[in-house]
Amino acid sequence: MPGFPKLPFPPKFLLVFPALLLLLIGAWSSFYTIQAEEEGVVLRFGKYSDTVNSGLHFKIPFGVDQVIPVAVRRQQKLEFGFGTDGATSRWQVSDRSEWQLAREMVTGDLNSALVEWVVQYRVDDPKDYLFNVRDPDGTLRDVAESVMREAVGDRTVDEVLTIGRQDIEAESLQKLKDLTTKYGMGLTIDQVQLKDVNPPRPVQSSFNEVNEAQQQKEEAINIANGLYNRAVPKARGEAERAISDAQGYATQRINEAEGDAARFNALYSEYAKAADITKRRLYLETMSDVVPRLGRKIIIDEEAKQILPLLNLNDTSNLPIK
């Protein structure tokens, strides 16, 4: 046509190119990937359609299907009364100006305590997490603070600061689990942990002194128990050893006495059979045992009158008995 520049390509290309471009965009947006620690909630025309696991998936493009990834295998936490750097969730740490208010609690005996604690949780049902409760993480934070204040308010300040910490954790954990199930929040509560519990700052030094005295008392008791546990078994062992030695000595003496008695009875039986022979044998046996112990002796006849001319007393080789 006159007045229009000539196109470098056929006019039909103006119709084919947009269709081809649209087709490429649709094909490119038809696939999506869910990470290993996530599950994907699929919305079709804004309504819940399905929940898919991790991996590569297909969806209807052009906004028909929308996919919301939810981290279900990542443990998350909420910190109350303090905050750590590098938080992965905006609900993990509250504003610094709220820390003091969060940690101040009133106990059952109308005293005050500074409580810092942590709630660890995971997403259990992505569908419930997204649609049953508006802002489930913020709701969980409010519920957790309410439960903790109730648990602390049911106990005295001494219980909160000392022996009641495990009971508070267990009670808060159970109540928080019950409430999240009741509200259908799609969350699983793993742990409620008290990080730091202190008295108010004006009395904290006095409380520390009391704790130090209590620790010294327990240390002294433990040392005394240790000494007792060492001394008592040792004394018992020595007593048992002395008793065993005495019993062994008694058994030995009894056996020796019985042996001596048996030997005497045997000798007496032989003596009764032949008194003269037995008497002479006993005499000889006794003399053979006694005489060698007397040393060198000279035995002469008691009726001898003049022994000097007969014997050379300096010559001991001719002595009859040595």
PDB file of C-alpha atoms in Angstrom:
ATOM      1  CA  MET A   1       0.000   0.000   0.000  1.00  0.00           C
ATOM      2  CA  PRO A   2       1.202   3.485  -0.802  1.00  0.00           C
ATOM      3  CA  GLY A   3       2.426   5.500   2.230  1.00  0.00           C
ATOM      4  CA  PHE A   4       3.402   2.465   4.397  1.00  0.00           C
ATOM      5  CA  PRO A   5       6.980   1.252   4.626  1.00  0.00           C
ATOM      6  CA  LYS A   6       7.660  -2.245   3.451  1.00  0.00           C
ATOM      7  CA  LEU A   7       8.219  -4.723   6.320  1.00  0.00           C
ATOM      8  CA  PRO A   8      11.395  -6.849   6.300  1.00  0.00           C
ATOM      9  CA  PHE A   9       9.360  -9.922   7.268  1.00  0.00           C
ATOM     10  CA  PRO A  10       6.009 -11.334   6.244  1.00  0.00           C
ATOM     11  CA  PRO A  11       2.910  -9.751   7.911  1.00  0.00           C
ATOM     12  CA  LYS A  12       1.861 -13.139   9.283  1.00  0.00           C
ATOM     13  CA  PHE A  13       4.903 -13.041  11.547  1.00  0.00           C
ATOM     14  CA  LEU A  14       3.199 -10.306  13.592  1.00  0.00           C
ATOM     15  CA  LEU A  15       0.574 -12.853  14.564  1.00  0.00           C
ATOM     16  CA  VAL A  16       2.888 -15.860  14.981  1.00  0.00           C
ATOM     17  CA  PHE A  17       5.559 -14.148  17.101  1.00  0.00           C
ATOM     18  CA  PRO A  18       3.287 -13.135  20.024  1.00  0.00           C
ATOM     19  CA  ALA A  19       1.735 -16.583  20.062  1.00  0.00           C
ATOM     20  CA  LEU A  20       5.179 -18.202  20.056  1.00  0.00           C
ATOM     21  CA  LEU A  21       6.404 -15.856  22.797  1.00  0.00           C
ATOM     22  CA  LEU A  22       3.330 -16.595  24.877  1.00  0.00           C
ATOM     23  CA  LEU A  23       3.878 -20.298  24.401  1.00  0.00           C
ATOM     24  CA  LEU A  24       7.512 -20.039  25.517  1.00  0.00           C
ATOM     25  CA  ILE A  25       6.553 -18.029  28.603  1.00  0.00           C
ATOM     26  CA  GLY A  26       3.859 -20.562  29.482  1.00  0.00           C
ATOM     27  CA  ALA A  27       6.222 -23.484  29.067  1.00  0.00           C
ATOM     28  CA  TRP A  28       8.918 -21.758  31.136  1.00  0.00           C
ATOM     29  CA  SER A  29       6.482 -20.977  33.977  1.00  0.00           C
ATOM     30  CA  SER A  30       4.892 -24.442  33.985  1.00  0.00           C
ATOM     31  CA  PHE A  31       7.653 -25.974  36.096  1.00  0.00           C
ATOM     32  CA  TYR A  32       8.742 -25.210  39.637  1.00  0.00           C
ATOM     33  CA  THR A  33      11.046 -26.719  42.237  1.00  0.00           C
ATOM     34  CA  ILE A  34      10.368 -27.322  45.943  1.00  0.00           C
ATOM     35  CA  GLN A  35      13.505 -27.457  48.109  1.00  0.00           C
ATOM     36  CA  ALA A  36      14.437 -30.465  50.261  1.00  0.00           C
ATOM     37  CA  GLU A  37      13.273 -28.912  53.542  1.00  0.00           C
ATOM     38  CA  GLU A  38      10.002 -27.578  52.093  1.00  0.00           C
ATOM     39  CA  GLU A  39       6.563 -28.647  50.935  1.00  0.00           C
ATOM     40  CA  GLY A  40       4.544 -26.720  48.364  1.00  0.00           C
ATOM     41  CA  VAL A  41       0.918 -25.664  48.803  1.00  0.00           C
ATOM     42  CA  VAL A  42      -0.755 -25.415  45.373  1.00  0.00           C
ATOM     43  CA  LEU A  43      -3.562 -22.890  44.884  1.00  0.00           C
ATOM     44  CA  ARG A  44      -5.729 -23.129  41.765  1.00  0.00           C
ATOM     45  CA  PHE A  45      -7.635 -19.931  41.051  1.00  0.00           C
ATOM     46  CA  GLY A  46      -6.795 -18.907  44.630  1.00  0.00           C
ATOM     47  CA  LYS A  47      -8.324 -22.009  46.210  1.00  0.00           C
ATOM     48  CA  TYR A  48      -6.362 -24.781  47.908  1.00  0.00           C
ATOM     49  CA  SER A  49      -5.719 -27.651  45.513  1.00  0.00           C
ATOM     50  CA  ASP A  50      -2.889 -29.875  46.756  1.00  0.00           C
ATOM     51  CA  THR A  51       0.267 -30.185  48.855  1.00  0.00           C
ATOM     52  CA  VAL A  52       3.361 -31.479  47.059  1.00  0.00           C
ATOM     53  CA  ASN A  53       6.673 -32.761  48.351  1.00  0.00           C
ATOM     54  CA  SER A  54      10.141 -31.544  47.458  1.00  0.00           C
ATOM     55  CA  GLY A  55      11.369 -31.896  43.884  1.00  0.00           C
ATOM     56  CA  LEU A  56      10.461 -30.740  40.349  1.00  0.00           C
ATOM     57  CA  HIS A  57       6.734 -30.320  39.604  1.00  0.00           C
ATOM     58  CA  PHE A  58       4.375 -29.110  36.855  1.00  0.00           C
ATOM     59  CA  LYS A  59       1.693 -26.435  37.255  1.00  0.00           C
ATOM     60  CA  ILE A  60      -0.821 -24.662  35.056  1.00  0.00           C
ATOM     61  CA  PRO A  61       0.796 -21.377  33.970  1.00  0.00           C
ATOM     62  CA  PHE A  62      -0.507 -17.847  33.572  1.00  0.00           C
ATOM     63  CA  GLY A  63      -1.511 -17.520  37.222  1.00  0.00           C
ATOM     64  CA  VAL A  64      -3.983 -20.394  37.236  1.00  0.00           C
ATOM     65  CA  ASP A  65      -1.824 -22.338  39.705  1.00  0.00           C
ATOM     66  CA  GLN A  66       0.142 -20.613  42.421  1.00  0.00           C
ATOM     67  CA  VAL A  67       2.599 -22.424  44.661  1.00  0.00           C
ATOM     68  CA  ILE A  68       3.528 -21.311  48.177  1.00  0.00           C
ATOM     69  CA  PRO A  69       6.624 -23.107  49.576  1.00  0.00           C
ATOM     70  CA  VAL A  70       6.527 -23.795  53.332  1.00  0.00           C
ATOM     71  CA  ALA A  71       9.578 -24.927  55.329  1.00  0.00           C
ATOM     72  CA  VAL A  72       8.301 -28.007  57.162  1.00  0.00           C
ATOM     73  CA  ARG A  73      11.651 -29.641  58.032  1.00  0.00           C
ATOM     74  CA  ARG A  74      13.287 -26.571  59.511  1.00  0.00           C
ATOM     75  CA  GLN A  75      13.170 -26.086  63.259  1.00  0.00           C
ATOM     76  CA  GLN A  76      12.243 -22.539  64.153  1.00  0.00           C
ATOM     77  CA  LYS A  77      12.291 -20.754  67.463  1.00  0.00           C
ATOM     78  CA  LEU A  78      10.854 -17.789  69.303  1.00  0.00           C
ATOM     79  CA  GLU A  79      12.967 -15.887  71.836  1.00  0.00           C
ATOM     80  CA  PHE A  80      11.404 -14.003  74.727  1.00  0.00           C
ATOM     81  CA  GLY A  81      13.184 -11.402  76.833  1.00  0.00           C
ATOM     82  CA  PHE A  82      16.333 -11.445  74.717  1.00  0.00           C
ATOM     83  CA  GLY A  83      17.447 -11.829  71.105  1.00  0.00           C
ATOM     84  CA  THR A  84      20.275 -13.380  69.135  1.00  0.00           C
ATOM     85  CA  ASP A  85      21.815 -12.028  65.961  1.00  0.00           C
ATOM     86  CA  GLY A  86      21.167 -13.626  62.586  1.00  0.00           C
ATOM     87  CA  ALA A  87      17.514 -14.512  63.130  1.00  0.00           C
ATOM     88  CA  THR A  88      16.022 -16.463  60.219  1.00  0.00           C
ATOM     89  CA  SER A  89      12.439 -15.409  60.963  1.00  0.00           C
ATOM     90  CA  ARG A  90      11.052 -11.966  61.665  1.00  0.00           C
ATOM     91  CA  TRP A  91       9.051 -13.488  64.523  1.00  0.00           C
ATOM     92  CA  GLN A  92      12.058 -15.057  66.234  1.00  0.00           C
ATOM     93  CA  VAL A  93      13.050 -11.867  68.054  1.00  0.00           C
ATOM     94  CA  SER A  94      10.790  -9.055  69.183  1.00  0.00           C
ATOM     95  CA  ASP A  95      11.749  -5.413  69.219  1.00  0.00           C
ATOM     96  CA  ARG A  96      14.501  -4.615  71.708  1.00  0.00           C
ATOM     97  CA  SER A  97      12.232  -2.164  73.518  1.00  0.00           C
ATOM     98  CA  GLU A  98       9.901  -5.065  74.397  1.00  0.00           C
ATOM     99  CA  TRP A  99      12.538  -7.351  75.941  1.00  0.00           C
ATOM    100  CA  GLN A 100      12.266  -5.961  79.435  1.00  0.00           C
ATOM    101  CA  LEU A 101       8.464  -6.150  79.381  1.00  0.00           C
ATOM    102  CA  ALA A 102       8.560  -9.738  78.141  1.00  0.00           C
ATOM    103  CA  ARG A 103      10.936 -10.958  80.852  1.00  0.00           C
ATOM    104  CA  GLU A 104       9.233  -9.276  83.824  1.00  0.00           C
ATOM    105  CA  MET A 105       6.720 -11.634  85.443  1.00  0.00           C
ATOM    106  CA  VAL A 106       4.776 -11.772  88.695  1.00  0.00           C
ATOM    107  CA  THR A 107       4.948 -15.008  90.697  1.00  0.00           C
ATOM    108  CA  GLY A 108       2.206 -16.605  92.752  1.00  0.00           C
ATOM    109  CA  ASP A 109       3.429 -15.033  96.006  1.00  0.00           C
ATOM    110  CA  LEU A 110       3.300 -11.544  94.419  1.00  0.00           C
ATOM    111  CA  ASN A 111       7.053 -11.302  93.896  1.00  0.00           C
ATOM    112  CA  SER A 112       8.814 -10.444  90.660  1.00  0.00           C
ATOM    113  CA  ALA A 113      11.154 -12.511  88.499  1.00  0.00           C
ATOM    114  CA  LEU A 114      13.025 -11.901  85.254  1.00  0.00           C
ATOM    115  CA  VAL A 115      12.398 -14.851  82.936  1.00  0.00           C
ATOM    116  CA  GLU A 116      13.991 -15.435  79.537  1.00  0.00           C
ATOM    117  CA  TRP A 117      12.874 -18.449  77.525  1.00  0.00           C
ATOM    118  CA  VAL A 118      12.788 -20.050  74.081  1.00  0.00           C
ATOM    119  CA  VAL A 119      10.081 -21.952  72.174  1.00  0.00           C
ATOM    120  CA  GLN A 120      11.221 -24.338  69.432  1.00  0.00           C
ATOM    121  CA  TYR A 121       8.648 -25.461  66.857  1.00  0.00           C
ATOM    122  CA  ARG A 122       8.135 -26.774  63.333  1.00  0.00           C
ATOM    123  CA  VAL A 123       5.402 -26.556  60.701  1.00  0.00           C
ATOM    124  CA  ASP A 124       3.476 -29.820  60.770  1.00  0.00           C
ATOM    125  CA  ASP A 125       0.617 -29.152  58.301  1.00  0.00           C
ATOM    126  CA  PRO A 126       1.311 -26.498  55.634  1.00  0.00           C
ATOM    127  CA  LYS A 127      -2.376 -26.159  54.702  1.00  0.00           C
ATOM    128  CA  ASP A 128      -3.485 -25.447  58.285  1.00  0.00           C
ATOM    129  CA  TYR A 129      -0.464 -23.210  58.795  1.00  0.00           C
ATOM    130  CA  LEU A 130      -1.430 -21.005  55.841  1.00  0.00           C
ATOM    131  CA  PHE A 131      -5.227 -20.902  56.046  1.00  0.00           C
ATOM    132  CA  ASN A 132      -6.571 -21.766  59.521  1.00  0.00           C
ATOM    133  CA  VAL A 133      -5.012 -18.919  61.509  1.00  0.00           C
ATOM    134  CA  ARG A 134      -4.009 -15.479  60.351  1.00  0.00           C
ATOM    135  CA  ASP A 135      -0.329 -14.896  61.131  1.00  0.00           C
ATOM    136  CA  PRO A 136       0.315 -18.239  62.930  1.00  0.00           C
ATOM    137  CA  ASP A 137       3.856 -17.296  64.046  1.00  0.00           C
ATOM    138  CA  GLY A 138       2.674 -14.098  65.695  1.00  0.00           C
ATOM    139  CA  THR A 139      -0.265 -15.940  67.259  1.00  0.00           C
ATOM    140  CA  LEU A 140       2.082 -18.598  68.597  1.00  0.00           C
ATOM    141  CA  ARG A 141       4.243 -15.882  70.129  1.00  0.00           C
ATOM    142  CA  ASP A 142       1.271 -14.368  71.966  1.00  0.00           C
ATOM    143  CA  VAL A 143       0.009 -17.787  73.108  1.00  0.00           C
ATOM    144  CA  ALA A 144       3.475 -18.814  74.347  1.00  0.00           C
ATOM    145  CA  GLU A 145       3.844 -15.660  76.431  1.00  0.00           C
ATOM    146  CA  SER A 146       0.397 -16.169  77.940  1.00  0.00           C
ATOM    147  CA  VAL A 147       1.137 -19.795  78.833  1.00  0.00           C
ATOM    148  CA  MET A 148       4.504 -18.939  80.409  1.00  0.00           C
ATOM    149  CA  ARG A 149       3.037 -16.145  82.519  1.00  0.00           C
ATOM    150  CA  GLU A 150       0.339 -18.515  83.752  1.00  0.00           C
ATOM    151  CA  ALA A 151       2.905 -21.185  84.696  1.00  0.00           C
ATOM    152  CA  VAL A 152       5.110 -18.669  86.535  1.00  0.00           C
ATOM    153  CA  GLY A 153       2.101 -17.096  88.253  1.00  0.00           C
ATOM    154  CA  ASP A 154       1.131 -20.460  89.782  1.00  0.00           C
ATOM    155  CA  ARG A 155       4.426 -20.795  91.671  1.00  0.00           C
ATOM    156  CA  THR A 156       6.380 -18.972  94.328  1.00  0.00           C
ATOM    157  CA  VAL A 157       9.471 -16.981  93.460  1.00  0.00           C
ATOM    158  CA  ASP A 158      11.693 -19.606  95.124  1.00  0.00           C
ATOM    159  CA  GLU A 159      10.239 -22.339  92.928  1.00  0.00           C
ATOM    160  CA  VAL A 160      10.667 -20.231  89.795  1.00  0.00           C
ATOM    161  CA  LEU A 161      14.285 -19.415  90.613  1.00  0.00           C
ATOM    162  CA  THR A 162      15.372 -22.847  91.852  1.00  0.00           C
ATOM    163  CA  ILE A 163      13.588 -26.195  91.877  1.00  0.00           C
ATOM    164  CA  GLY A 164      10.535 -25.438  89.741  1.00  0.00           C
ATOM    165  CA  ARG A 165      12.192 -24.760  86.395  1.00  0.00           C
ATOM    166  CA  GLN A 166      11.692 -28.227  84.923  1.00  0.00           C
ATOM    167  CA  ASP A 167       8.059 -28.290  86.030  1.00  0.00           C
ATOM    168  CA  ILE A 168       7.471 -24.904  84.396  1.00  0.00           C
ATOM    169  CA  GLU A 169       9.020 -26.106  81.141  1.00  0.00           C
ATOM    170  CA  ALA A 170       6.992 -29.319  81.104  1.00  0.00           C
ATOM    171  CA  GLU A 171       3.722 -27.588  81.966  1.00  0.00           C
ATOM    172  CA  SER A 172       4.227 -24.826  79.414  1.00  0.00           C
ATOM    173  CA  LEU A 173       5.127 -27.332  76.706  1.00  0.00           C
ATOM    174  CA  GLN A 174       1.993 -29.392  77.273  1.00  0.00           C
ATOM    175  CA  LYS A 175      -0.333 -26.398  77.406  1.00  0.00           C
ATOM    176  CA  LEU A 176       1.221 -24.896  74.288  1.00  0.00           C
ATOM    177  CA  LYS A 177       0.784 -28.184  72.415  1.00  0.00           C
ATOM    178  CA  ASP A 178      -2.857 -28.381  73.458  1.00  0.00           C
ATOM    179  CA  LEU A 179      -3.592 -24.820  72.342  1.00  0.00           C
ATOM    180  CA  THR A 180      -1.874 -25.147  68.959  1.00  0.00           C
ATOM    181  CA  THR A 181      -3.872 -28.321  68.324  1.00  0.00           C
ATOM    182  CA  LYS A 182      -7.090 -26.662  69.443  1.00  0.00           C
ATOM    183  CA  TYR A 183      -6.530 -23.654  67.170  1.00  0.00           C
ATOM    184  CA  GLY A 184      -5.492 -25.870  64.220  1.00  0.00           C
ATOM    185  CA  MET A 185      -2.347 -23.833  63.629  1.00  0.00           C
ATOM    186  CA  GLY A 186      -0.509 -26.614  61.792  1.00  0.00           C
ATOM    187  CA  LEU A 187       2.464 -26.361  64.169  1.00  0.00           C
ATOM    188  CA  THR A 188       4.304 -28.859  66.332  1.00  0.00           C
ATOM    189  CA  ILE A 189       5.926 -27.603  69.546  1.00  0.00           C
ATOM    190  CA  ASP A 190       9.227 -29.390  70.156  1.00  0.00           C
ATOM    191  CA  GLN A 191      10.566 -27.707  73.279  1.00  0.00           C
ATOM    192  CA  VAL A 192      10.046 -24.932  75.801  1.00  0.00           C
ATOM    193  CA  GLN A 193      13.299 -24.021  77.525  1.00  0.00           C
ATOM    194  CA  LEU A 194      14.014 -21.493  80.261  1.00  0.00           C
ATOM    195  CA  LYS A 195      17.291 -19.799  79.358  1.00  0.00           C
ATOM    196  CA  ASP A 196      17.836 -17.488  82.317  1.00  0.00           C
ATOM    197  CA  VAL A 197      15.770 -16.809  85.430  1.00  0.00           C
ATOM    198  CA  ASN A 198      16.839 -14.070  87.853  1.00  0.00           C
ATOM    199  CA  PRO A 199      15.340 -11.992  90.621  1.00  0.00           C
ATOM    200  CA  PRO A 200      14.826  -8.270  90.036  1.00  0.00           C
ATOM    201  CA  ARG A 201      18.058  -6.295  89.828  1.00  0.00           C
ATOM    202  CA  PRO A 202      17.634  -4.423  93.181  1.00  0.00           C
ATOM    203  CA  VAL A 203      17.737  -7.747  95.083  1.00  0.00           C
ATOM    204  CA  GLN A 204      19.880  -9.737  92.684  1.00  0.00           C
ATOM    205  CA  SER A 205      23.095  -9.311  94.702  1.00  0.00           C
ATOM    206  CA  SER A 206      21.404 -10.575  97.875  1.00  0.00           C
ATOM    207  CA  PHE A 207      19.921 -13.492  96.015  1.00  0.00           C
ATOM    208  CA  ASN A 208      23.337 -14.362  94.598  1.00  0.00           C
ATOM    209  CA  GLU A 209      24.760 -14.395  98.106  1.00  0.00           C
ATOM    210  CA  VAL A 210      22.003 -16.759  99.211  1.00  0.00           C
ATOM    211  CA  ASN A 211      22.684 -19.006  96.235  1.00  0.00           C
ATOM    212  CA  GLU A 212      26.393 -18.962  96.982  1.00  0.00           C
ATOM    213  CA  ALA A 213      25.748 -19.931 100.599  1.00  0.00           C
ATOM    214  CA  GLN A 214      23.443 -22.714  99.439  1.00  0.00           C
ATOM    215  CA  GLN A 215      26.079 -23.980  97.042  1.00  0.00           C
ATOM    216  CA  GLN A 216      28.720 -23.918  99.775  1.00  0.00           C
ATOM    217  CA  LYS A 217      26.364 -25.864 102.025  1.00  0.00           C
ATOM    218  CA  GLU A 218      25.747 -28.464  99.336  1.00  0.00           C
ATOM    219  CA  GLU A 219      29.468 -28.648  98.630  1.00  0.00           C
ATOM    220  CA  ALA A 220      30.217 -29.262 102.306  1.00  0.00           C
ATOM    221  CA  ILE A 221      27.516 -31.938 102.431  1.00  0.00           C
ATOM    222  CA  ASN A 222      28.934 -33.605  99.343  1.00  0.00           C
ATOM    223  CA  ILE A 223      32.454 -33.559 100.796  1.00  0.00           C
ATOM    224  CA  ALA A 224      31.189 -35.038 104.067  1.00  0.00           C
ATOM    225  CA  ASN A 225      29.257 -37.706 102.192  1.00  0.00           C
ATOM    226  CA  GLY A 226      32.372 -38.500 100.189  1.00  0.00           C
ATOM    227  CA  LEU A 227      34.462 -38.899 103.337  1.00  0.00           C
ATOM    228  CA  TYR A 228      31.720 -41.003 104.898  1.00  0.00           C
ATOM    229  CA  ASN A 229      31.490 -43.206 101.820  1.00  0.00           C
ATOM    230  CA  ARG A 230      35.241 -43.728 101.892  1.00  0.00           C
ATOM    231  CA  ALA A 231      35.636 -44.267 105.650  1.00  0.00           C
ATOM    232  CA  VAL A 232      32.662 -46.534 106.295  1.00  0.00           C
ATOM    233  CA  PRO A 233      33.431 -49.142 103.608  1.00  0.00           C
ATOM    234  CA  LYS A 234      37.087 -49.118 104.665  1.00  0.00           C
ATOM    235  CA  ALA A 235      36.149 -49.707 108.319  1.00  0.00           C
ATOM    236  CA  ARG A 236      33.712 -52.421 107.315  1.00  0.00           C
ATOM    237  CA  GLY A 237      36.374 -54.074 105.195  1.00  0.00           C
ATOM    238  CA  GLU A 238      38.902 -53.995 108.037  1.00  0.00           C
ATOM    239  CA  ALA A 239      36.297 -55.360 110.439  1.00  0.00           C
ATOM    240  CA  GLU A 240      35.417 -58.187 108.078  1.00  0.00           C
ATOM    241  CA  ARG A 241      39.101 -58.950 107.563  1.00  0.00           C
ATOM    242  CA  ALA A 242      39.703 -59.030 111.331  1.00  0.00           C
ATOM    243  CA  ILE A 243      36.706 -61.319 111.779  1.00  0.00           C
ATOM    244  CA  SER A 244      37.954 -63.605 109.003  1.00  0.00           C
ATOM    245  CA  ASP A 245      41.450 -63.709 110.541  1.00  0.00           C
ATOM    246  CA  ALA A 246      39.982 -64.526 113.957  1.00  0.00           C
ATOM    247  CA  GLN A 247      37.794 -67.232 112.502  1.00  0.00           C
ATOM    248  CA  GLY A 248      40.767 -68.687 110.640  1.00  0.00           C
ATOM    249  CA  TYR A 249      42.916 -68.617 113.771  1.00  0.00           C
ATOM    250  CA  ALA A 250      40.129 -70.225 115.790  1.00  0.00           C
ATOM    251  CA  THR A 251      39.773 -72.960 113.172  1.00  0.00           C
ATOM    252  CA  GLN A 252      43.535 -73.525 113.184  1.00  0.00           C
ATOM    253  CA  ARG A 253      43.703 -73.777 116.969  1.00  0.00           C
ATOM    254  CA  ILE A 254      40.761 -76.154 117.049  1.00  0.00           C
ATOM    255  CA  ASN A 255      42.334 -78.371 114.405  1.00  0.00           C
ATOM    256  CA  GLU A 256      45.692 -78.361 116.244  1.00  0.00           C
ATOM    257  CA  ALA A 257      44.009 -79.181 119.537  1.00  0.00           C
ATOM    258  CA  GLU A 258      42.032 -81.982 117.966  1.00  0.00           C
ATOM    259  CA  GLY A 259      45.194 -83.317 116.326  1.00  0.00           C
ATOM    260  CA  ASP A 260      47.104 -83.186 119.627  1.00  0.00           C
ATOM    261  CA  ALA A 261      44.229 -84.896 121.392  1.00  0.00           C
ATOM    262  CA  ALA A 262      44.061 -87.610 118.727  1.00  0.00           C
ATOM    263  CA  ARG A 263      47.808 -88.204 118.972  1.00  0.00           C
ATOM    264  CA  PHE A 264      47.655 -88.349 122.769  1.00  0.00           C
ATOM    265  CA  ASN A 265      44.778 -90.817 122.608  1.00  0.00           C
ATOM    266  CA  ALA A 266      46.749 -92.940 120.158  1.00  0.00           C
ATOM    267  CA  LEU A 267      49.785 -92.896 122.446  1.00  0.00           C
ATOM    268  CA  TYR A 268      47.665 -93.703 125.434  1.00  0.00           C
ATOM    269  CA  SER A 269      46.141 -96.656 123.624  1.00  0.00           C
ATOM    270  CA  GLU A 270      49.624 -98.026 122.874  1.00  0.00           C
ATOM    271  CA  TYR A 271      50.729 -97.252 126.415  1.00  0.00           C
ATOM    272  CA  ALA A 272      47.773 -99.164 127.805  1.00  0.00           C
ATOM    273  CA  LYS A 273      48.729-102.197 125.702  1.00  0.00           C
ATOM    274  CA  ALA A 274      52.421-102.264 126.797  1.00  0.00           C
ATOM    275  CA  ALA A 275      53.112 -99.747 129.505  1.00  0.00           C
ATOM    276  CA  ASP A 276      56.810-100.562 130.122  1.00  0.00           C
ATOM    277  CA  ILE A 277      57.798-100.676 126.471  1.00  0.00           C
ATOM    278  CA  THR A 278      55.873 -97.526 125.657  1.00  0.00           C
ATOM    279  CA  LYS A 279      57.332 -95.723 128.646  1.00  0.00           C
ATOM    280  CA  ARG A 280      60.860 -96.701 127.650  1.00  0.00           C
ATOM    281  CA  ARG A 281      60.267 -95.665 124.021  1.00  0.00           C
ATOM    282  CA  LEU A 282      58.903 -92.305 125.083  1.00  0.00           C
ATOM    283  CA  TYR A 283      61.881 -91.834 127.363  1.00  0.00           C
ATOM    284  CA  LEU A 284      64.372 -92.604 124.615  1.00  0.00           C
ATOM    285  CA  GLU A 285      62.597 -90.395 122.101  1.00  0.00           C
ATOM    286  CA  THR A 286      62.541 -87.569 124.603  1.00  0.00           C
ATOM    287  CA  MET A 287      66.209 -87.968 125.488  1.00  0.00           C
ATOM    288  CA  SER A 288      67.196 -88.104 121.809  1.00  0.00           C
ATOM    289  CA  ASP A 289      65.491 -84.790 121.379  1.00  0.00           C
ATOM    290  CA  VAL A 290      66.725 -83.149 124.602  1.00  0.00           C
ATOM    291  CA  VAL A 291      70.351 -84.306 124.878  1.00  0.00           C
ATOM    292  CA  PRO A 292      71.596 -82.714 121.630  1.00  0.00           C
ATOM    293  CA  ARG A 293      70.337 -79.381 122.874  1.00  0.00           C
ATOM    294  CA  LEU A 294      72.478 -79.566 126.061  1.00  0.00           C
ATOM    295  CA  GLY A 295      75.750 -79.044 124.246  1.00  0.00           C
ATOM    296  CA  ARG A 296      78.969 -80.995 124.939  1.00  0.00           C
ATOM    297  CA  LYS A 297      78.686 -83.103 128.123  1.00  0.00           C
ATOM    298  CA  ILE A 298      80.738 -85.862 129.771  1.00  0.00           C
ATOM    299  CA  ILE A 299      78.788 -88.648 131.378  1.00  0.00           C
ATOM    300  CA  ILE A 300      80.611 -90.754 134.013  1.00  0.00           C
ATOM    301  CA  ASP A 301      79.635 -93.338 136.491  1.00  0.00           C
ATOM    302  CA  GLU A 302      78.529 -91.787 139.727  1.00  0.00           C
ATOM    303  CA  GLU A 303      80.543 -94.365 141.687  1.00  0.00           C
ATOM    304  CA  ALA A 304      83.874 -93.577 140.021  1.00  0.00           C
ATOM    305  CA  LYS A 305      86.512 -92.306 142.466  1.00  0.00           C
ATOM    306  CA  GLN A 306      89.533 -91.445 140.387  1.00  0.00           C
ATOM    307  CA  ILE A 307      88.721 -90.374 136.841  1.00  0.00           C
ATOM    308  CA  LEU A 308      91.672 -88.066 136.263  1.00  0.00           C
ATOM    309  CA  PRO A 309      94.293 -90.788 135.812  1.00  0.00           C
ATOM    310  CA  LEU A 310      91.978 -92.613 133.410  1.00  0.00           C
ATOM    311  CA  LEU A 311      90.985 -89.825 131.028  1.00  0.00           C
ATOM    312  CA  ASN A 312      92.790 -87.080 129.225  1.00  0.00           C
ATOM    313  CA  LEU A 313      90.237 -84.347 129.632  1.00  0.00           C
ATOM    314  CA  ASN A 314      91.958 -82.119 127.074  1.00  0.00           C
ATOM    315  CA  ASP A 315      91.557 -84.757 124.381  1.00  0.00           C
ATOM    316  CA  THR A 316      87.948 -84.641 123.264  1.00  0.00           C
ATOM    317  CA  SER A 317      88.339 -87.236 120.528  1.00  0.00           C
ATOM    318  CA  ASN A 318      87.862 -90.087 123.025  1.00  0.00           C
ATOM    319  CA  LEU A 319      84.799 -88.664 124.665  1.00  0.00           C
ATOM    320  CA  PRO A 320      81.974 -91.217 124.638  1.00  0.00           C
ATOM    321  CA  ILE A 321      79.255 -88.563 124.122  1.00  0.00           C
ATOM    322  CA  LYS A 322      79.493 -85.383 122.157  1.00  0.00           C
TER     323      LYS A 322
END
